[in-house]
mmCIF file of C-alpha atoms and ligand atoms in Angstrom:
data_model
loop_
_atom_site.group_PDB
_atom_site.id
_atom_site.type_symbol
_atom_site.label_atom_id
_atom_site.label_comp_id
_atom_site.label_asym_id
_atom_site.label_seq_id
_atom_site.Cartn_x
_atom_site.Cartn_y
_atom_site.Cartn_z
ATOM 1 C CA MET A 1 28.262 -26.061 -0.821
ATOM 2 C CA LYS A 2 26.281 -22.832 -1.018
ATOM 3 C CA LYS A 3 28.508 -21.225 1.618
ATOM 4 C CA TYR A 4 31.597 -22.076 -0.441
ATOM 5 C CA LEU A 5 30.115 -20.471 -3.550
ATOM 6 C CA VAL A 6 29.207 -17.307 -1.653
ATOM 7 C CA SER A 7 32.695 -17.004 -0.188
ATOM 8 C CA VAL A 8 34.245 -17.418 -3.652
ATOM 9 C CA ALA A 9 31.973 -14.620 -4.907
ATOM 10 C CA CYS A 10 33.101 -12.393 -2.038
ATOM 11 C CA LEU A 11 36.725 -13.225 -2.798
ATOM 12 C CA VAL A 12 36.266 -12.270 -6.447
ATOM 13 C CA THR A 13 34.727 -8.959 -5.354
ATOM 14 C CA ALA A 14 37.587 -8.343 -2.956
ATOM 15 C CA ILE A 15 40.185 -9.011 -5.653
ATOM 16 C CA THR A 16 38.343 -6.736 -8.095
ATOM 17 C CA VAL A 17 38.121 -3.935 -5.557
ATOM 18 C CA GLY A 18 41.737 -4.422 -4.577
ATOM 19 C CA ALA A 19 42.813 -4.176 -8.199
ATOM 20 C CA GLN A 20 41.271 -0.714 -8.587
ATOM 21 C CA GLU A 21 43.422 2.358 -8.272
ATOM 22 C CA GLU A 22 43.556 3.729 -4.782
ATOM 23 C CA ILE A 23 41.416 6.860 -4.357
ATOM 24 C CA THR A 24 43.021 9.506 -2.192
ATOM 25 C CA ASP A 25 40.885 12.576 -2.975
ATOM 26 C CA PRO A 26 37.618 12.607 -0.949
ATOM 27 C CA LYS A 27 36.003 14.737 -3.689
ATOM 28 C CA ALA A 28 36.417 11.875 -6.150
ATOM 29 C CA THR A 29 33.474 10.046 -4.595
ATOM 30 C CA GLU A 30 31.143 13.055 -4.350
ATOM 31 C CA LYS A 31 28.152 13.137 -6.688
ATOM 32 C CA TRP A 32 26.574 16.511 -7.455
ATOM 33 C CA SER A 33 23.915 15.467 -9.890
ATOM 34 C CA PRO A 34 21.071 14.991 -10.133
ATOM 35 C CA VAL A 35 19.959 17.555 -7.563
ATOM 36 C CA PRO A 36 16.955 16.204 -5.605
ATOM 37 C CA VAL A 37 13.822 18.266 -6.166
ATOM 38 C CA VAL A 38 12.790 20.275 -3.129
ATOM 39 C CA VAL A 39 9.622 18.942 -1.463
ATOM 40 C CA THR A 40 8.077 20.697 1.498
ATOM 41 C CA PRO A 41 6.960 18.105 4.030
ATOM 42 C CA GLY A 42 3.481 18.452 5.477
ATOM 43 C CA GLU A 43 2.935 19.557 9.047
ATOM 44 C CA GLN A 44 1.591 16.735 11.203
ATOM 45 C CA ASN A 45 -0.103 14.378 8.770
ATOM 46 C CA ALA A 46 -0.664 16.953 6.017
ATOM 47 C CA PRO A 47 0.431 15.927 2.503
ATOM 48 C CA PRO A 48 3.882 16.911 1.248
ATOM 49 C CA SER A 49 3.973 19.622 -1.413
ATOM 50 C CA ASP A 50 4.308 17.221 -4.362
ATOM 51 C CA ALA A 51 1.492 14.862 -3.376
ATOM 52 C CA ILE A 52 -1.765 14.418 -5.247
ATOM 53 C CA VAL A 53 -4.521 14.818 -2.668
ATOM 54 C CA LEU A 54 -7.132 12.104 -3.214
ATOM 55 C CA LEU A 55 -9.242 12.907 -0.183
ATOM 56 C CA GLY A 56 -8.736 16.217 1.590
ATOM 57 C CA GLU A 57 -10.896 18.450 3.700
ATOM 58 C CA GLY A 58 -14.519 19.245 2.987
ATOM 59 C CA GLU A 59 -16.865 17.252 0.773
ATOM 60 C CA ASP A 60 -14.790 17.048 -2.387
ATOM 61 C CA LEU A 61 -15.076 13.619 -3.994
ATOM 62 C CA SER A 62 -13.972 14.745 -7.446
ATOM 63 C CA MET A 63 -11.015 12.335 -7.417
ATOM 64 C CA TRP A 64 -13.283 9.297 -6.943
ATOM 65 C CA GLU A 65 -16.043 7.405 -8.654
ATOM 66 C CA SER A 66 -18.017 4.257 -8.011
ATOM 67 C CA ALA A 67 -16.156 1.132 -9.206
ATOM 68 C CA ASP A 68 -19.131 0.246 -11.397
ATOM 69 C CA GLY A 69 -19.283 3.792 -12.804
ATOM 70 C CA GLY A 70 -21.126 6.907 -11.648
ATOM 71 C CA ASP A 71 -20.792 9.002 -8.529
ATOM 72 C CA VAL A 72 -19.570 7.729 -5.165
ATOM 73 C CA LYS A 73 -22.493 6.673 -2.988
ATOM 74 C CA TRP A 74 -20.572 6.551 0.298
ATOM 75 C CA ASP A 75 -21.174 9.200 2.988
ATOM 76 C CA ILE A 76 -18.864 12.221 3.058
ATOM 77 C CA ASN A 77 -18.869 14.585 5.995
ATOM 78 C CA ASP A 78 -16.186 17.190 6.666
ATOM 79 C CA GLY A 79 -13.393 15.217 4.997
ATOM 80 C CA VAL A 80 -14.476 11.867 6.457
ATOM 81 C CA LEU A 81 -15.615 9.340 3.878
ATOM 82 C CA THR A 82 -17.554 6.361 5.227
ATOM 83 C CA VAL A 83 -18.458 3.134 3.479
ATOM 84 C CA LYS A 84 -22.169 2.879 2.780
ATOM 85 C CA LYS A 85 -22.786 -0.832 2.670
ATOM 86 C CA LYS A 86 -23.992 -2.514 -0.507
ATOM 87 C CA THR A 87 -23.117 0.532 -2.610
ATOM 88 C CA GLY A 88 -19.919 -1.060 -3.871
ATOM 89 C CA ALA A 89 -16.257 -0.221 -4.014
ATOM 90 C CA ILE A 90 -14.924 3.159 -5.093
ATOM 91 C CA VAL A 91 -11.935 3.901 -7.320
ATOM 92 C CA THR A 92 -9.772 6.897 -8.112
ATOM 93 C CA ARG A 93 -10.465 8.534 -11.452
ATOM 94 C CA ASN A 94 -6.696 8.764 -11.980
ATOM 95 C CA TYR A 95 -4.560 5.726 -12.693
ATOM 96 C CA PHE A 96 -1.332 4.986 -10.831
ATOM 97 C CA GLY A 97 1.647 2.648 -11.061
ATOM 98 C CA ASP A 98 4.612 2.878 -8.670
ATOM 99 C CA CYS A 99 3.630 5.116 -5.781
ATOM 100 C CA GLN A 100 3.764 6.156 -2.163
ATOM 101 C CA LEU A 101 0.258 6.136 -0.722
ATOM 102 C CA HIS A 102 -0.918 7.573 2.595
ATOM 103 C CA VAL A 103 -4.319 6.461 3.882
ATOM 104 C CA GLU A 104 -6.033 7.113 7.200
ATOM 105 C CA TRP A 105 -8.848 4.811 8.256
ATOM 106 C CA ARG A 106 -11.043 4.171 11.261
ATOM 107 C CA SER A 107 -13.106 1.150 12.187
ATOM 108 C CA PRO A 108 -16.449 1.876 13.886
ATOM 109 C CA ALA A 109 -16.262 2.800 17.592
ATOM 110 C CA GLN A 110 -19.275 0.623 18.199
ATOM 111 C CA VAL A 111 -17.911 -2.905 17.841
ATOM 112 C CA LYS A 112 -20.108 -5.204 15.806
ATOM 113 C CA GLY A 113 -19.354 -8.652 14.483
ATOM 114 C CA ASP A 114 -16.119 -10.585 14.761
ATOM 115 C CA GLY A 115 -13.343 -12.049 12.644
ATOM 116 C CA GLN A 116 -13.576 -10.836 9.070
ATOM 117 C CA GLY A 117 -16.934 -9.193 9.839
ATOM 118 C CA ARG A 118 -15.569 -6.436 12.083
ATOM 119 C CA GLY A 119 -14.422 -3.212 10.456
ATOM 120 C CA ASN A 120 -13.554 -4.878 7.172
ATOM 121 C CA SER A 121 -12.581 -2.792 4.169
ATOM 122 C CA GLY A 122 -9.434 -2.713 2.073
ATOM 123 C CA VAL A 123 -6.992 -0.614 0.129
ATOM 124 C CA PHE A 124 -6.405 -2.196 -3.261
ATOM 125 C CA LEU A 125 -3.377 -1.134 -5.252
ATOM 126 C CA MET A 126 -4.172 -1.102 -8.958
ATOM 127 C CA THR A 127 -7.680 -2.386 -8.016
ATOM 128 C CA LYS A 128 -6.181 -5.885 -7.620
ATOM 129 C CA TYR A 129 -3.835 -6.208 -4.654
ATOM 130 C CA GLU A 130 -5.359 -5.756 -1.208
ATOM 131 C CA VAL A 131 -3.828 -4.319 1.919
ATOM 132 C CA GLN A 132 -6.429 -5.503 4.389
ATOM 133 C CA VAL A 133 -8.318 -2.990 6.499
ATOM 134 C CA LEU A 134 -9.866 -4.692 9.532
ATOM 135 C CA ASP A 135 -10.487 -4.018 13.190
ATOM 136 C CA SER A 136 -7.764 -6.367 14.458
ATOM 137 C CA TYR A 137 -7.764 -4.977 17.981
ATOM 138 C CA ASN A 138 -8.595 -8.001 20.143
ATOM 139 C CA ASN A 139 -10.251 -9.630 17.156
ATOM 140 C CA ARG A 140 -8.685 -12.918 16.067
ATOM 141 C CA THR A 141 -8.977 -14.066 12.496
ATOM 142 C CA TYR A 142 -6.608 -15.872 10.133
ATOM 143 C CA SER A 143 -3.246 -14.098 10.327
ATOM 144 C CA ASN A 144 -2.940 -13.474 6.600
ATOM 145 C CA GLY A 145 -6.345 -11.811 6.696
ATOM 146 C CA GLN A 146 -5.885 -9.434 9.646
ATOM 147 C CA ALA A 147 -5.253 -5.689 9.419
ATOM 148 C CA ALA A 148 -2.171 -4.772 7.363
ATOM 149 C CA SER A 149 -1.913 -8.241 5.888
ATOM 150 C CA ILE A 150 -1.482 -8.517 2.158
ATOM 151 C CA TYR A 151 -4.715 -10.441 2.002
ATOM 152 C CA LYS A 152 -4.156 -14.226 1.892
ATOM 153 C CA GLN A 153 -0.481 -13.643 1.015
ATOM 154 C CA HIS A 154 1.582 -11.999 3.739
ATOM 155 C CA ILE A 155 1.040 -11.906 7.502
ATOM 156 C CA PRO A 156 1.994 -8.505 9.007
ATOM 157 C CA LEU A 157 5.225 -8.566 11.031
ATOM 158 C CA VAL A 158 3.318 -7.314 14.088
ATOM 159 C CA ASN A 159 -0.217 -6.234 14.990
ATOM 160 C CA ALA A 160 -0.048 -2.426 15.300
ATOM 161 C CA CYS A 161 -3.817 -1.865 15.394
ATOM 162 C CA ARG A 162 -5.298 0.945 17.451
ATOM 163 C CA PRO A 163 -8.613 0.378 19.257
ATOM 164 C CA PRO A 164 -11.866 0.706 17.296
ATOM 165 C CA GLY A 165 -12.989 4.289 16.766
ATOM 166 C CA GLU A 166 -9.424 5.648 16.585
ATOM 167 C CA TRP A 167 -7.808 6.899 13.405
ATOM 168 C CA GLN A 168 -5.031 4.723 11.972
ATOM 169 C CA THR A 169 -2.504 5.297 9.214
ATOM 170 C CA TYR A 170 -1.158 3.191 6.398
ATOM 171 C CA ASP A 171 1.899 4.394 4.529
ATOM 172 C CA ILE A 172 2.399 2.172 1.534
ATOM 173 C CA ILE A 173 5.271 1.969 -0.932
ATOM 174 C CA TRP A 174 4.205 0.187 -4.093
ATOM 175 C CA LYS A 175 6.317 -1.167 -6.926
ATOM 176 C CA ALA A 176 3.980 -2.282 -9.684
ATOM 177 C CA PRO A 177 4.464 -5.584 -11.514
ATOM 178 C CA VAL A 178 5.888 -5.579 -15.013
ATOM 179 C CA PHE A 179 4.591 -7.993 -17.639
ATOM 180 C CA CYS A 180 6.219 -9.248 -20.832
ATOM 181 C CA GLU A 181 4.324 -8.853 -24.083
ATOM 182 C CA ASP A 182 3.255 -12.494 -23.879
ATOM 183 C CA GLY A 183 1.723 -11.880 -20.437
ATOM 184 C CA GLU A 184 4.470 -13.576 -18.434
ATOM 185 C CA VAL A 185 5.621 -11.807 -15.264
ATOM 186 C CA LYS A 186 8.837 -9.922 -15.990
ATOM 187 C CA GLU A 187 9.072 -8.360 -12.521
ATOM 188 C CA PRO A 188 6.646 -9.123 -9.678
ATOM 189 C CA ALA A 189 5.167 -6.333 -7.581
ATOM 190 C CA PHE A 190 6.667 -5.434 -4.203
ATOM 191 C CA ILE A 191 5.043 -3.688 -1.278
ATOM 192 C CA THR A 192 6.118 -2.055 1.960
ATOM 193 C CA VAL A 193 3.507 -1.087 4.539
ATOM 194 C CA ILE A 194 3.914 1.022 7.668
ATOM 195 C CA HIS A 195 0.945 0.836 10.029
ATOM 196 C CA ASN A 196 0.655 3.650 12.591
ATOM 197 C CA GLY A 197 4.383 4.305 12.163
ATOM 198 C CA VAL A 198 5.307 0.623 12.596
ATOM 199 C CA LEU A 199 6.825 -1.430 9.765
ATOM 200 C CA VAL A 200 4.500 -4.356 9.075
ATOM 201 C CA GLN A 201 5.335 -5.397 5.494
ATOM 202 C CA ASN A 202 8.995 -5.077 4.536
ATOM 203 C CA HIS A 203 9.328 -5.035 0.749
ATOM 204 C CA VAL A 204 7.456 -8.308 0.321
ATOM 205 C CA GLU A 205 6.883 -9.879 -3.077
ATOM 206 C CA ILE A 206 3.317 -9.972 -4.343
ATOM 207 C CA LYS A 207 2.395 -13.454 -5.569
ATOM 208 C CA GLY A 208 -0.600 -12.461 -7.669
ATOM 209 C CA THR A 209 -4.016 -10.837 -7.714
ATOM 210 C CA THR A 210 -5.906 -10.903 -4.413
ATOM 211 C CA ASP A 211 -8.423 -13.730 -4.533
ATOM 212 C CA PHE A 212 -10.749 -14.953 -1.811
ATOM 213 C CA ILE A 213 -10.411 -18.585 -2.840
ATOM 214 C CA GLY A 214 -7.442 -20.534 -4.159
ATOM 215 C CA ILE A 215 -3.821 -19.892 -4.990
ATOM 216 C CA GLN A 216 -3.233 -16.328 -6.100
ATOM 217 C CA THR A 217 -1.595 -15.855 -9.470
ATOM 218 C CA TYR A 218 -0.899 -12.926 -11.765
ATOM 219 C CA LYS A 219 -3.187 -11.917 -14.588
ATOM 220 C CA PRO A 220 -1.460 -9.397 -16.872
ATOM 221 C CA HIS A 221 -2.808 -5.845 -16.736
ATOM 222 C CA ALA A 222 -2.062 -2.234 -17.610
ATOM 223 C CA GLU A 223 0.935 -0.346 -16.206
ATOM 224 C CA ARG A 224 -1.346 2.075 -14.373
ATOM 225 C CA LEU A 225 -4.698 1.420 -12.727
ATOM 226 C CA PRO A 226 -6.849 3.126 -10.068
ATOM 227 C CA ILE A 227 -6.576 2.802 -6.308
ATOM 228 C CA LEU A 228 -9.682 1.030 -4.970
ATOM 229 C CA LEU A 229 -11.340 1.168 -1.543
ATOM 230 C CA GLN A 230 -13.478 -1.821 -0.647
ATOM 231 C CA ASP A 231 -17.082 -1.935 0.503
ATOM 232 C CA HIS A 232 -17.220 -4.981 2.771
ATOM 233 C CA ASN A 233 -20.538 -3.998 4.350
ATOM 234 C CA ASN A 234 -18.883 -2.414 7.401
ATOM 235 C CA PRO A 235 -19.023 1.382 7.981
ATOM 236 C CA VAL A 236 -15.255 1.956 7.922
ATOM 237 C CA SER A 237 -14.210 5.599 7.481
ATOM 238 C CA TYR A 238 -11.369 7.182 5.528
ATOM 239 C CA ARG A 239 -9.750 10.604 5.580
ATOM 240 C CA ASN A 240 -6.579 12.371 4.435
ATOM 241 C CA ILE A 241 -5.595 10.202 1.484
ATOM 242 C CA TRP A 242 -2.710 11.329 -0.664
ATOM 243 C CA ILE A 243 -0.379 9.788 -3.181
ATOM 244 C CA ARG A 244 3.037 10.498 -4.651
ATOM 245 C CA GLU A 245 3.885 8.936 -7.981
ATOM 246 C CA LEU A 246 7.338 7.355 -8.023
HETATM 247 MG MG1 LIG B 13 -11.036 -6.396 3.121
#
């Protein structure tokens, strides 16, 4: 039955298209505006010219604060920011909605623990939706909790983890959720994640706020919120974090 309906829809489209006047001039389908803004791409992994650098070289942590207020208590050394356990999550001082986010992370070279206890951290969009950071190199855990999963929601398409101690990249495209005035979800969030150059989350729909226990549902929130990095008691490091607002 469904197939029949689809084919009727295609037929209607075909008739509509067929009814249009035939275009013979190739210029008729050219579009000259708007003109895309020129952006200079970064060399290697450097940020493009229009990015906001959240973590660059040196010891500059001015873009970050502790999630519970005050200065970041994690260790910063020559552009490498490392989780200091029990000091809590950190958040950007700026708030973001739709964005492209580049993050580089490294789980400790010295392997300690297993499952969720090995190289666990996380990149939270809008402080609420976690892209899992975990050492998933020869480290089995539940599939929707491994590296590059949308925690407890979406299993990554493949496991593209590099060995512990090596730098890894996440390139994330985020479409923020939209809420109606009454708090109902007007448009859910969507996320795409590329892990070390490999597509692992392909425009998947976010089902709700990341929760450790239970079914995840949406709780209405502001249009823009900080990016959060998780302290999960493991000394995971970060470097070269930049964002482009979309
Ligand atoms: Mg985590």
